[in-house]
Short mmCIF file of C-alpha atoms in Angstrom, two decimals:
data_model
loop_
_atom_site.label_atom_id
_atom_site.label_comp_id
_atom_site.label_asym_id
_atom_site.label_seq_id
_atom_site.Cartn_x
_atom_site.Cartn_y
_atom_site.Cartn_z
CA MET A 1 0.48 17.31 -22.64
CA ARG A 2 -2.66 15.58 -21.51
CA VAL A 3 -3.24 16.27 -17.81
CA MET A 4 -4.96 13.70 -15.72
CA ALA A 5 -5.57 13.47 -11.96
CA GLN A 6 -4.74 10.56 -9.68
CA LEU A 7 -5.39 9.90 -6.11
CA ALA A 8 -2.11 8.57 -4.58
CA MET A 9 -0.76 7.51 -1.19
CA VAL A 10 2.49 7.88 0.71
CA MET A 11 3.40 5.75 3.79
CA ASN A 12 6.01 6.85 6.24
CA LEU A 13 7.70 3.68 7.24
CA ASP A 14 9.32 5.38 10.29
CA LYS A 15 5.98 5.45 11.94
CA CYS A 16 4.67 1.86 11.23
CA ILE A 17 4.61 -0.25 14.39
CA GLY A 18 3.35 -3.37 12.76
CA CYS A 19 0.07 -3.53 14.73
CA HIS A 20 -1.82 -4.81 11.65
CA THR A 21 -4.83 -2.60 12.44
CA CYS A 22 -4.98 -1.47 8.83
CA SER A 23 -5.18 -5.11 7.67
CA VAL A 24 -7.86 -6.08 10.14
CA THR A 25 -10.14 -3.09 9.33
CA CYS A 26 -9.68 -3.63 5.68
CA LYS A 27 -10.46 -7.26 6.11
CA GLN A 28 -13.64 -6.45 8.02
CA ALA A 29 -14.79 -3.89 5.38
CA TRP A 30 -13.97 -5.83 2.20
CA THR A 31 -12.99 -9.47 2.47
CA ASN A 32 -14.80 -10.74 5.50
CA ARG A 33 -16.83 -13.49 3.66
CA SER A 34 -16.54 -16.86 2.06
CA GLY A 35 -14.54 -17.22 -1.16
CA VAL A 36 -11.82 -14.79 -0.04
CA GLU A 37 -10.85 -16.22 3.25
CA TYR A 38 -7.08 -16.08 2.28
CA VAL A 39 -7.31 -12.60 0.88
CA TRP A 40 -5.76 -9.45 2.49
CA PHE A 41 -6.22 -6.38 0.30
CA ASN A 42 -3.98 -4.61 2.81
CA ASN A 43 -1.18 -6.53 4.50
CA VAL A 44 1.78 -5.63 6.68
CA GLU A 45 5.09 -7.44 5.82
CA THR A 46 8.32 -7.52 7.88
CA ARG A 47 11.43 -6.80 5.86
CA PRO A 48 13.57 -8.63 5.35
CA GLY A 49 11.10 -11.52 4.78
CA GLN A 50 9.35 -13.50 2.07
CA GLY A 51 6.13 -11.53 2.00
CA TYR A 52 2.65 -12.34 1.01
CA PRO A 53 2.34 -14.44 -1.11
CA ARG A 54 5.65 -15.96 -0.43
CA GLN A 55 8.48 -14.65 -2.60
CA TYR A 56 6.08 -12.62 -4.69
CA GLN A 57 8.90 -10.30 -5.69
CA ASP A 58 10.61 -13.05 -7.69
CA GLN A 59 9.41 -12.09 -11.20
CA GLU A 60 11.53 -14.72 -12.93
CA LYS A 61 9.19 -17.15 -11.22
CA TRP A 62 5.86 -15.37 -11.30
CA LYS A 63 6.24 -13.30 -14.48
CA GLY A 64 4.56 -10.14 -13.25
CA GLY A 65 4.85 -6.63 -14.55
CA TRP A 66 6.41 -5.41 -17.74
CA THR A 67 9.67 -5.86 -19.53
CA LEU A 68 11.27 -4.49 -22.73
CA ASN A 69 11.42 -6.74 -25.71
CA LYS A 70 14.38 -6.81 -28.21
CA ARG A 71 12.91 -3.86 -30.00
CA GLY A 72 12.87 -1.80 -26.86
CA LYS A 73 9.07 -1.83 -26.50
CA LEU A 74 7.03 -2.59 -23.44
CA THR A 75 5.61 -6.16 -23.31
CA LEU A 76 4.08 -8.11 -20.40
CA LYS A 77 6.57 -10.32 -18.70
CA SER A 78 4.14 -13.18 -18.84
CA GLY A 79 4.49 -13.19 -22.66
CA SER A 80 2.69 -12.18 -25.84
CA ARG A 81 -1.06 -12.13 -26.13
CA PHE A 82 -0.93 -15.42 -28.08
CA LYS A 83 1.16 -17.11 -25.43
CA ARG A 84 -1.19 -15.95 -22.65
CA LEU A 85 -4.26 -17.21 -24.63
CA LEU A 86 -2.51 -20.68 -24.91
CA ASN A 87 -2.35 -20.70 -21.11
CA ILE A 88 -5.70 -19.34 -20.35
CA PHE A 89 -7.08 -22.61 -19.14
CA ALA A 90 -3.96 -23.81 -17.33
CA ASN A 91 -1.83 -20.81 -16.24
CA PRO A 92 1.53 -22.11 -14.92
CA ASP A 93 2.53 -18.85 -13.34
CA LEU A 94 -0.19 -18.67 -10.56
CA PRO A 95 0.56 -18.75 -6.86
CA THR A 96 -1.32 -21.47 -5.09
CA VAL A 97 -3.37 -20.95 -2.03
CA SER A 98 -0.59 -22.39 0.01
CA ASP A 99 1.73 -19.64 -1.40
CA TYR A 100 -0.60 -17.16 0.23
CA TYR A 101 -1.54 -19.37 3.19
CA ASP A 102 -4.26 -21.97 3.88
CA PRO A 103 -6.72 -20.05 5.96
CA TRP A 104 -7.96 -21.69 9.12
CA THR A 105 -10.00 -21.19 12.27
CA TYR A 106 -10.25 -23.37 15.35
CA ASP A 107 -12.81 -25.79 16.60
CA TYR A 108 -14.00 -23.64 19.47
CA GLU A 109 -17.27 -25.64 19.87
CA ASN A 110 -15.18 -28.48 21.03
CA LEU A 111 -13.90 -26.39 23.91
CA LEU A 112 -17.44 -25.11 24.80
CA SER A 113 -19.33 -28.48 24.52
CA ALA A 114 -16.74 -31.01 25.66
CA PRO A 115 -17.94 -33.03 28.75
CA ALA A 116 -15.88 -33.24 31.93
CA MET A 117 -12.75 -35.30 31.32
CA ASP A 118 -9.27 -35.92 32.75
CA THR A 119 -7.54 -34.14 29.86
CA THR A 120 -8.00 -30.63 28.53
CA PRO A 121 -10.09 -30.56 25.43
CA VAL A 122 -8.37 -29.33 22.23
CA ALA A 123 -9.44 -26.77 19.66
CA ARG A 124 -8.10 -28.29 16.38
CA PRO A 125 -7.35 -26.06 13.43
CA LYS A 126 -10.02 -26.28 10.77
CA SER A 127 -9.56 -25.15 7.16
CA LEU A 128 -11.81 -22.27 6.26
CA ILE A 129 -12.03 -23.64 2.73
CA THR A 130 -12.81 -27.37 3.23
CA GLY A 131 -13.96 -27.21 6.83
CA ARG A 132 -11.74 -30.20 7.59
CA ASP A 133 -8.87 -30.73 10.00
CA THR A 134 -5.73 -28.98 8.74
CA LYS A 135 -2.11 -28.45 9.67
CA VAL A 136 -1.04 -24.82 10.14
CA THR A 137 2.18 -24.33 8.18
CA TRP A 138 2.19 -20.76 6.99
CA GLY A 139 0.24 -17.47 7.52
CA ALA A 140 -0.21 -14.11 5.90
CA ASN A 141 2.26 -12.70 8.42
CA TRP A 142 4.14 -15.84 9.32
CA ASP A 143 7.54 -14.08 9.30
CA ASP A 144 6.18 -11.14 11.20
CA ASP A 145 8.94 -9.57 13.38
CA LEU A 146 11.42 -12.00 11.82
CA GLY A 147 9.37 -14.76 13.50
CA GLY A 148 10.67 -17.25 10.98
CA GLY A 149 14.28 -16.69 11.93
CA PRO A 150 17.31 -16.62 9.74
CA GLU A 151 16.02 -19.55 7.67
CA GLN A 152 13.01 -17.55 6.51
CA VAL A 153 14.85 -14.28 6.21
CA GLY A 154 17.38 -15.92 3.92
CA ARG A 155 14.55 -16.67 1.38
CA ASP A 156 13.91 -13.04 0.72
CA PRO A 157 14.26 -12.57 -3.06
CA LEU A 158 15.84 -9.18 -2.66
CA LEU A 159 18.76 -10.55 -0.63
CA ALA A 160 19.91 -12.59 -3.59
CA LYS A 161 20.29 -9.24 -5.43
CA VAL A 162 22.66 -7.87 -2.80
CA ALA A 163 24.64 -11.13 -2.35
CA GLU A 164 27.76 -9.31 -1.20
CA VAL A 165 25.84 -8.18 1.92
CA SER A 166 23.25 -10.83 2.34
CA GLU A 167 25.41 -13.04 4.42
CA LYS A 168 26.07 -10.10 6.75
CA VAL A 169 22.31 -9.64 7.22
CA LYS A 170 21.78 -13.34 8.09
CA LEU A 171 24.85 -13.69 10.38
CA GLU A 172 23.97 -10.61 12.35
CA PHE A 173 20.34 -11.72 12.74
CA GLU A 174 20.27 -11.33 16.55
CA GLN A 175 21.56 -7.73 16.21
CA THR A 176 19.91 -6.65 13.01
CA PHE A 177 16.86 -4.34 12.78
CA MET A 178 13.78 -4.97 10.67
CA PHE A 179 11.03 -2.66 9.48
CA TYR A 180 7.38 -2.99 8.52
CA LEU A 181 6.05 -2.56 5.00
CA PRO A 182 2.36 -2.12 4.65
CA ARG A 183 1.11 -2.94 1.13
CA ILE A 184 -2.04 -2.32 -0.82
CA CYS A 185 -2.79 -2.27 -4.53
CA GLU A 186 -0.48 0.37 -6.29
CA HIS A 187 -3.27 1.77 -8.53
CA CYS A 188 -0.48 2.08 -11.15
CA LEU A 189 -0.36 4.60 -14.03
CA ASN A 190 0.65 1.73 -16.27
CA PRO A 191 -1.17 -1.37 -14.76
CA ALA A 192 -0.04 -4.63 -16.03
CA CYS A 193 -3.13 -6.39 -14.54
CA ALA A 194 -5.36 -4.36 -17.00
CA ALA A 195 -3.26 -5.16 -19.87
CA ALA A 196 -3.28 -8.94 -19.05
CA CYS A 197 -7.03 -9.22 -18.64
CA PRO A 198 -8.46 -11.01 -21.73
CA SER A 199 -12.06 -9.84 -20.99
CA GLY A 200 -11.23 -6.18 -20.34
CA ALA A 201 -12.75 -6.31 -16.83
CA ILE A 202 -10.05 -4.31 -15.21
CA TYR A 203 -10.11 -0.61 -15.79
CA LYS A 204 -8.51 2.61 -14.51
CA ARG A 205 -11.00 5.34 -13.64
CA SER A 206 -10.35 8.49 -15.58
CA GLU A 207 -11.62 10.73 -12.80
CA ASP A 208 -9.25 9.62 -9.99
CA GLY A 209 -6.95 6.89 -11.41
CA ILE A 210 -8.31 4.16 -9.14
CA VAL A 211 -8.02 0.62 -10.68
CA LEU A 212 -11.15 -1.55 -10.38
CA VAL A 213 -12.46 -4.84 -11.53
CA ASP A 214 -15.88 -4.89 -13.32
CA GLN A 215 -17.43 -7.91 -11.76
CA ASP A 216 -19.91 -8.27 -14.59
CA LYS A 217 -17.20 -8.50 -17.20
CA CYS A 218 -14.68 -10.71 -15.18
CA ARG A 219 -14.62 -14.27 -16.42
CA GLY A 220 -12.14 -15.59 -13.96
CA TRP A 221 -9.18 -16.24 -16.27
CA ARG A 222 -6.74 -15.16 -13.62
CA GLN A 223 -4.32 -13.70 -16.08
CA CYS A 224 -4.44 -10.52 -14.04
CA VAL A 225 -3.08 -12.40 -11.01
CA THR A 226 0.02 -13.33 -12.96
CA GLY A 227 0.24 -9.78 -14.59
CA CYS A 228 0.30 -7.92 -11.20
CA PRO A 229 3.89 -8.08 -9.98
CA TYR A 230 2.77 -7.06 -6.45
CA LYS A 231 0.31 -9.97 -6.38
CA LYS A 232 -2.51 -7.67 -5.20
CA ILE A 233 -5.26 -9.22 -7.28
CA TYR A 234 -6.98 -12.29 -5.80
CA PHE A 235 -9.34 -14.98 -7.15
CA ASN A 236 -12.55 -15.52 -5.40
CA HIS A 237 -12.90 -19.22 -5.49
CA LYS A 238 -16.70 -19.00 -4.73
CA THR A 239 -17.82 -16.42 -7.25
CA GLY A 240 -15.14 -17.22 -9.84
CA LYS A 241 -14.22 -13.50 -10.06
CA ALA A 242 -11.08 -11.47 -9.51
CA GLU A 243 -11.01 -9.05 -6.67
CA LYS A 244 -8.60 -6.29 -5.46
CA CYS A 245 -8.16 -3.27 -3.37
CA THR A 246 -10.64 -0.60 -4.37
CA PHE A 247 -8.87 2.32 -2.67
CA CYS A 248 -12.07 2.49 -0.63
CA TYR A 249 -13.60 4.48 -3.58
CA PRO A 250 -17.09 4.86 -1.84
CA ARG A 251 -15.21 6.64 1.08
CA VAL A 252 -12.93 8.85 -0.95
CA GLU A 253 -15.77 9.89 -3.32
CA VAL A 254 -17.16 11.80 -0.32
CA GLY A 255 -13.92 12.97 1.01
CA ILE A 256 -13.25 10.36 3.60
CA PRO A 257 -9.80 8.57 3.61
CA THR A 258 -9.53 4.82 2.98
CA VAL A 259 -10.33 2.56 6.03
CA CYS A 260 -6.64 1.53 6.32
CA SER A 261 -5.64 5.18 6.54
CA GLU A 262 -8.45 6.22 8.90
CA THR A 263 -7.59 3.45 11.38
CA CYS A 264 -3.84 3.61 11.13
CA VAL A 265 -2.51 3.73 14.68
CA GLY A 266 0.83 5.33 13.63
CA ARG A 267 -0.81 8.00 11.37
CA LEU A 268 1.69 7.07 8.70
CA ARG A 269 -0.52 7.30 5.64
CA TYR A 270 -1.06 10.33 3.48
CA ILE A 271 -3.55 10.71 0.64
CA GLY A 272 -3.54 13.37 -1.96
CA VAL A 273 -3.96 14.22 -5.62
CA MET A 274 -1.15 14.13 -8.22
CA LEU A 275 -1.46 15.71 -11.66
CA TYR A 276 0.41 13.79 -14.38
CA ASP A 277 0.99 13.93 -18.14
CA ALA A 278 -0.73 10.90 -19.42
CA ASP A 279 1.05 11.21 -22.71
CA ALA A 280 4.38 10.82 -21.05
CA VAL A 281 3.63 7.59 -19.16
CA LEU A 282 4.52 5.08 -21.87
CA GLU A 283 7.85 6.81 -22.59
CA ALA A 284 8.69 7.12 -18.96
CA ALA A 285 7.96 3.36 -18.39
CA SER A 286 10.09 2.38 -21.38
CA VAL A 287 13.51 3.83 -20.41
CA THR A 288 16.14 1.33 -21.03
CA ASP A 289 17.96 1.25 -17.66
CA ASP A 290 15.89 0.13 -14.67
CA LYS A 291 17.68 2.54 -12.51
CA ASP A 292 16.30 5.45 -14.54
CA LEU A 293 12.71 4.50 -13.86
CA TYR A 294 12.41 6.43 -10.52
CA PRO A 295 13.52 9.79 -12.08
CA SER A 296 11.54 9.09 -15.21
CA GLN A 297 8.34 8.68 -13.17
CA LEU A 298 9.07 11.94 -11.37
CA GLY A 299 9.18 13.51 -14.77
CA VAL A 300 5.66 12.38 -15.47
CA PHE A 301 4.20 14.40 -12.60
CA LEU A 302 3.15 17.99 -13.28
CA ASN A 303 3.56 20.99 -11.01
CA PRO A 304 0.00 21.95 -9.90
CA HIS A 305 1.18 25.55 -9.27
CA ASP A 306 2.28 26.11 -12.84
CA PRO A 307 -0.26 28.28 -14.62
CA ARG A 308 0.26 26.38 -17.80
CA VAL A 309 -0.54 23.09 -16.10
CA VAL A 310 -3.62 24.63 -14.44
CA ALA A 311 -4.86 25.89 -17.81
CA GLU A 312 -4.37 22.41 -19.38
CA ALA A 313 -6.04 20.77 -16.43
CA GLU A 314 -9.08 23.08 -16.78
CA ARG A 315 -9.18 22.31 -20.50
CA ALA A 316 -9.16 18.58 -19.68
CA GLY A 317 -12.23 19.00 -17.57
CA ILE A 318 -10.55 18.67 -14.16
CA SER A 319 -12.60 20.63 -11.57
CA PRO A 320 -11.26 23.50 -9.62
CA GLU A 321 -11.65 21.58 -6.46
CA TRP A 322 -9.34 18.89 -7.63
CA ILE A 323 -6.78 21.36 -8.94
CA GLU A 324 -6.76 23.07 -5.56
CA ALA A 325 -6.40 19.65 -3.84
CA ALA A 326 -3.39 18.94 -6.05
CA GLN A 327 -1.84 22.27 -4.97
CA ASN A 328 -2.40 21.32 -1.40
CA SER A 329 -1.45 17.63 -1.75
CA PRO A 330 0.75 16.29 0.97
CA VAL A 331 1.66 13.47 -1.40
CA TYR A 332 3.03 15.90 -3.99
CA ARG A 333 5.13 17.50 -1.28
CA LEU A 334 6.64 14.29 -0.10
CA ILE A 335 7.33 12.86 -3.64
CA VAL A 336 8.29 15.94 -5.58
CA ASP A 337 9.13 18.87 -3.35
CA TYR A 338 11.12 17.07 -0.71
CA GLN A 339 11.79 13.91 -2.61
CA VAL A 340 11.80 11.74 0.48
CA ALA A 341 9.13 9.31 -0.66
CA LEU A 342 10.10 6.55 -3.11
CA PRO A 343 8.15 4.11 -5.30
CA LEU A 344 7.85 0.34 -4.57
CA HIS A 345 9.79 -1.65 -7.18
CA PRO A 346 9.78 0.77 -10.18
CA GLU A 347 11.66 -1.92 -12.13
CA TYR A 348 8.25 -3.55 -12.65
CA ARG A 349 7.49 -0.68 -14.97
CA THR A 350 3.91 -0.32 -13.80
CA MET A 351 4.53 3.32 -12.51
CA PRO A 352 3.12 2.59 -8.99
CA MET A 353 1.21 5.38 -7.16
CA VAL A 354 1.72 4.14 -3.57
CA TRP A 355 5.11 5.56 -2.41
CA TYR A 356 7.10 5.09 0.71
CA VAL A 357 9.36 7.20 2.99
CA PRO A 358 12.15 4.81 3.92
CA PRO A 359 12.80 4.01 7.67
CA LEU A 360 15.43 6.03 9.48
CA SER A 361 14.58 5.22 13.09
CA PRO A 362 16.81 2.15 13.36
CA VAL A 363 19.87 4.29 12.55
CA VAL A 364 19.06 6.51 15.56
CA ASP A 365 18.56 3.56 17.81
CA ILE A 366 21.80 1.93 16.82
CA LEU A 367 23.80 5.18 17.55
CA LYS A 368 22.29 5.54 20.94
CA GLU A 369 23.12 2.01 21.82
CA THR A 370 26.77 2.81 21.08
CA GLY A 371 26.73 5.82 23.32
CA HIS A 372 26.58 8.44 20.55
CA ASP A 373 24.23 11.31 20.12
CA GLY A 374 21.61 9.73 17.84
CA GLU A 375 20.40 13.07 16.42
CA ASN A 376 23.68 14.71 15.86
CA LYS A 377 23.98 15.40 12.07
CA ASN A 378 27.57 14.16 11.82
CA ASN A 379 26.72 10.90 13.46
CA LEU A 380 23.55 10.44 11.59
CA PHE A 381 24.92 11.13 8.17
CA GLY A 382 27.78 8.83 8.75
CA ALA A 383 25.60 6.05 10.07
CA ILE A 384 23.38 5.90 7.06
CA ASP A 385 25.82 3.97 5.00
CA THR A 386 26.52 1.44 7.88
CA LEU A 387 23.04 0.04 8.42
CA ARG A 388 22.87 -3.64 9.47
CA ILE A 389 20.16 -3.90 6.83
CA PRO A 390 22.29 -2.39 4.09
CA ILE A 391 21.24 0.63 2.18
CA GLU A 392 21.54 -1.52 -0.94
CA TYR A 393 18.63 -3.62 0.33
CA LEU A 394 16.50 -0.52 0.61
CA ALA A 395 17.58 0.50 -3.00
CA GLU A 396 16.43 -2.88 -4.34
CA LEU A 397 13.15 -2.29 -2.75
CA PHE A 398 12.47 1.26 -3.84
CA THR A 399 14.83 2.50 -6.60
CA ALA A 400 15.69 -0.64 -8.68
CA GLY A 401 19.00 -0.85 -7.02
CA GLU A 402 20.15 2.79 -7.36
CA VAL A 403 21.54 3.69 -3.94
CA GLY A 404 21.70 7.56 -4.51
CA PRO A 405 17.97 8.47 -4.10
CA VAL A 406 17.72 6.23 -1.06
CA ARG A 407 20.73 7.85 0.61
CA ALA A 408 19.43 11.33 -0.33
CA SER A 409 16.06 10.59 1.24
CA LEU A 410 17.58 9.24 4.47
CA GLN A 411 19.97 12.19 4.61
CA ARG A 412 16.99 14.62 4.43
CA LEU A 413 15.22 12.75 7.11
CA ALA A 414 18.35 12.84 9.31
CA ALA A 415 18.74 16.54 8.54
CA MET A 416 15.12 17.20 9.65
CA ARG A 417 15.74 15.47 13.00
CA ALA A 418 19.09 17.22 13.60
CA TYR A 419 17.68 20.70 12.52
CA MET A 420 14.49 20.41 14.54
CA ARG A 421 16.22 19.30 17.66
CA SER A 422 17.45 22.84 18.05
CA ALA A 423 13.92 24.00 18.37
CA ASN A 424 13.13 21.43 20.95
CA LEU A 425 16.22 22.36 22.96
CA GLY A 426 15.79 26.14 22.56
CA GLU A 427 18.99 26.54 20.69
CA GLU A 428 19.72 28.48 17.56
CA PHE A 429 19.07 26.72 14.20
CA ASP A 430 22.16 25.42 12.39
CA GLU A 431 21.49 26.70 8.87
CA THR A 432 24.32 24.52 7.55
CA ILE A 433 22.03 21.50 8.08
CA PRO A 434 19.38 22.28 5.41
CA GLU A 435 22.07 23.53 3.12
CA SER A 436 23.77 20.20 3.17
CA VAL A 437 20.64 18.43 1.84
CA ARG A 438 19.72 21.27 -0.65
CA LEU A 439 16.68 22.50 1.39
CA SER A 440 15.96 25.69 3.13
CA GLY A 441 15.24 25.99 6.79
CA GLU A 442 11.61 26.77 5.99
CA GLU A 443 11.31 23.62 3.84
CA ILE A 444 12.79 21.58 6.68
CA GLU A 445 10.29 22.94 9.14
CA ALA A 446 7.38 22.35 6.69
CA MET A 447 8.59 18.78 6.06
CA TYR A 448 8.71 18.26 9.93
CA ARG A 449 5.13 19.52 10.36
CA LEU A 450 3.95 17.24 7.63
CA LEU A 451 5.77 14.08 8.75
CA ALA A 452 5.68 14.52 12.51
CA ILE A 453 2.81 16.63 13.68
CA ALA A 454 0.48 16.93 10.72
CA LYS A 455 -3.26 17.19 11.53
CA TYR A 456 -5.95 15.08 10.01
CA GLN A 457 -6.93 17.55 7.28
CA ASP A 458 -3.18 17.98 6.29
CA ARG A 459 -2.64 14.25 5.91
CA TYR A 460 -5.71 13.63 3.83
CA VAL A 461 -6.51 16.14 1.12
CA ILE A 462 -9.24 14.42 -0.75
CA PRO A 463 -11.53 16.34 -3.12
CA THR A 464 -15.21 15.26 -3.44
CA GLY A 465 -16.06 17.08 -6.64
CA ALA A 466 -16.19 13.80 -8.70
CA GLY A 467 -18.49 12.12 -6.19
CA SER A 468 -21.68 13.93 -6.81
CA ASP A 469 -23.03 11.00 -8.93
CA ALA A 470 -21.76 8.51 -6.52
CA HIS A 471 -24.11 9.73 -3.81
CA ARG A 472 -27.17 9.43 -6.14
CA LEU A 473 -26.25 6.05 -7.62
CA ASP A 474 -25.30 4.45 -4.34
CA ALA A 475 -28.48 5.57 -2.58
CA ILE A 476 -30.68 3.94 -5.17
CA ALA A 477 -28.49 0.85 -5.94
CA THR A 478 -27.43 -2.08 -3.79
CA GLY A 479 -24.51 -0.47 -2.02
CA CYS A 480 -20.92 -1.32 -2.18
CA SER A 481 -20.24 -3.41 0.93
CA LEU A 482 -18.52 -6.72 0.19
CA ASP A 483 -19.41 -8.50 3.44
CA GLY A 484 -22.20 -10.66 1.98
CA ASP A 485 -21.88 -14.17 0.73
CA GLY A 486 -23.27 -13.27 -2.71
CA GLY A 487 -20.12 -11.50 -3.74
CA PRO A 488 -19.51 -7.81 -4.51
CA GLY A 489 -22.36 -5.38 -4.13
CA MET A 490 -24.71 -7.94 -2.64
CA THR A 491 -25.51 -6.09 0.58
CA ALA A 492 -28.81 -4.56 -0.29
CA TYR A 493 -29.49 -2.56 2.87
CA ASP A 494 -26.52 -0.23 3.03
CA THR A 495 -27.47 3.22 1.84
CA MET A 496 -25.29 6.29 2.02
CA VAL A 497 -26.94 7.42 5.27
CA ASP A 498 -26.20 4.01 6.83
CA LYS A 499 -22.51 3.92 5.68
CA PHE A 500 -21.33 7.40 6.29
CA HIS A 501 -23.15 8.43 9.44
CA LEU A 502 -22.69 7.20 12.94
CA THR A 503 -26.25 6.12 13.37
CA ASN A 504 -28.71 4.55 10.98
CA THR A 505 -31.78 6.71 10.80
CA ASN A 506 -33.01 5.40 7.44
CA ASP A 507 -36.53 4.05 7.81
CA ALA A 508 -36.29 2.34 4.48
CA VAL A 509 -33.71 -0.22 5.82
CA PRO A 510 -35.61 -3.40 6.27
CA GLN A 511 -35.56 -4.59 9.93
CA GLY A 512 -32.92 -1.88 10.62
CA ASP A 513 -32.18 -0.73 14.08
CA PRO A 514 -32.36 3.10 13.97
CA THR A 515 -29.78 3.41 16.72
CA ARG A 516 -27.29 0.98 15.34
CA VAL A 517 -23.75 2.39 15.72
CA ASN A 518 -21.44 2.22 12.64
CA LEU A 519 -18.02 2.90 14.16
CA LEU A 520 -16.15 1.67 11.02
CA ASN A 521 -17.06 4.90 9.20
CA TRP A 522 -17.26 7.21 12.26
CA ASP A 523 -15.97 10.70 11.31
CA GLY A 524 -14.43 11.08 14.91
CA ARG A 525 -16.70 13.96 15.73
CA SER A 526 -20.40 13.13 15.93
CA THR A 527 -21.57 11.55 19.18
CA ASP A 528 -25.27 10.92 18.19
CA GLY A 529 -26.11 7.33 19.08
CA LEU A 530 -22.74 6.61 20.63
CA LEU A 531 -24.20 6.58 24.18
CA PRO A 532 -27.66 5.34 25.35
CA THR A 533 -30.27 8.07 25.72
CA THR A 534 -31.59 6.71 29.06
#
């Protein structure tokens, strides 16, 4: 057993309202510059829908992730190393910019400078890449809220896998429900992007499991874009380098959650530490049946309360702070203890580390519309298998088509609602409810506190023990902001004081305003500099 620690995230889809605040703040923090106009490290998709880039889940087309060869060994779906080297200058399995979307702005200057005329001046769409007039045909969230209608919904690759119910989804479009799916890089235990990179530029940090791109080593071959089945690596057409979500490592190194988590309106994201057996990853990713991949990944995770695991973790050099964080991890409880969080597309065999609690709310709404008690356990349990978006669809998304774990997760969420309603109404608890889902009443209450009313410090349990060097290095180096035209790390004036405090009091910052407010990284408590002093 070789114990390693990994920062992981869980998103509760019941709480996502599709506001895209996470996407916008991530864009402002990381990709608000030329060369990556089309890039969204964080995006929010409507399901069912095609996603971003369009139909990225169709791996027969894009060749992402891993597959088993005839000898039962893992190999990249994009082919052998020799085959990939043959395609290194002309990769046929790359999405085009149009598959993501052609980014645009509007000619606002024409509105402001147009002379008086009989007709209203027009702000024509302008390409952010070429600067010329363009025609808007697709966007990063074009099918948001099912905006594309049945025609776009029908092109969801997952619907083809549930053909017997896909017609039902499309025909009942006016009555169906949808749900939102926020996506970031999965920071996988078995990342296909790293294996596909010819120059070895993509690496997984041993201290926290975050997957990053070494900009000095990257040669822009773009094999990683093909290798990533989630299509969460992007090519910067200005610098010629690959870029991806960094899990906001400068923030988490000092105990601050990612910017998408910090600004999430629905408070649906949880960040914590998972301990896992690194020696078991390959075997877990190599199981024959895709439907066994979810339980096999569960088997990789280690119990941080087990004295043997703690002893091995200490022997591996994992600090006591990280071990304690793993023991208090909300992510571990949702994934392992309660088993309500599920991985996104485990059949890609990358062992993803961003997991999701499937949505239950539409079931309750449907029951209420029919005049039934939406939180009665008998009504809820019976309605789970009659969703207008079939449970088979959720299974294709989260468990490689295996319905059982999805049904069990939804039943536990339903049991939590039914059980906790007694507390809200002042009634006696019905102990048969937790028993029906193999939980105790105490566990149901703890799950409710975590999913429904958890405080900030309970949702984000992020150790800072590994960040001691980060403070020193970042203070003397060029910083980590990506908002400059020169590419990654080119903002020379951002020091730790500037980035992680509300006001900039660093006299060394050239031409810096000492009272400048940095709300992006505000801790929510300090008020210095927030209001004028006079």
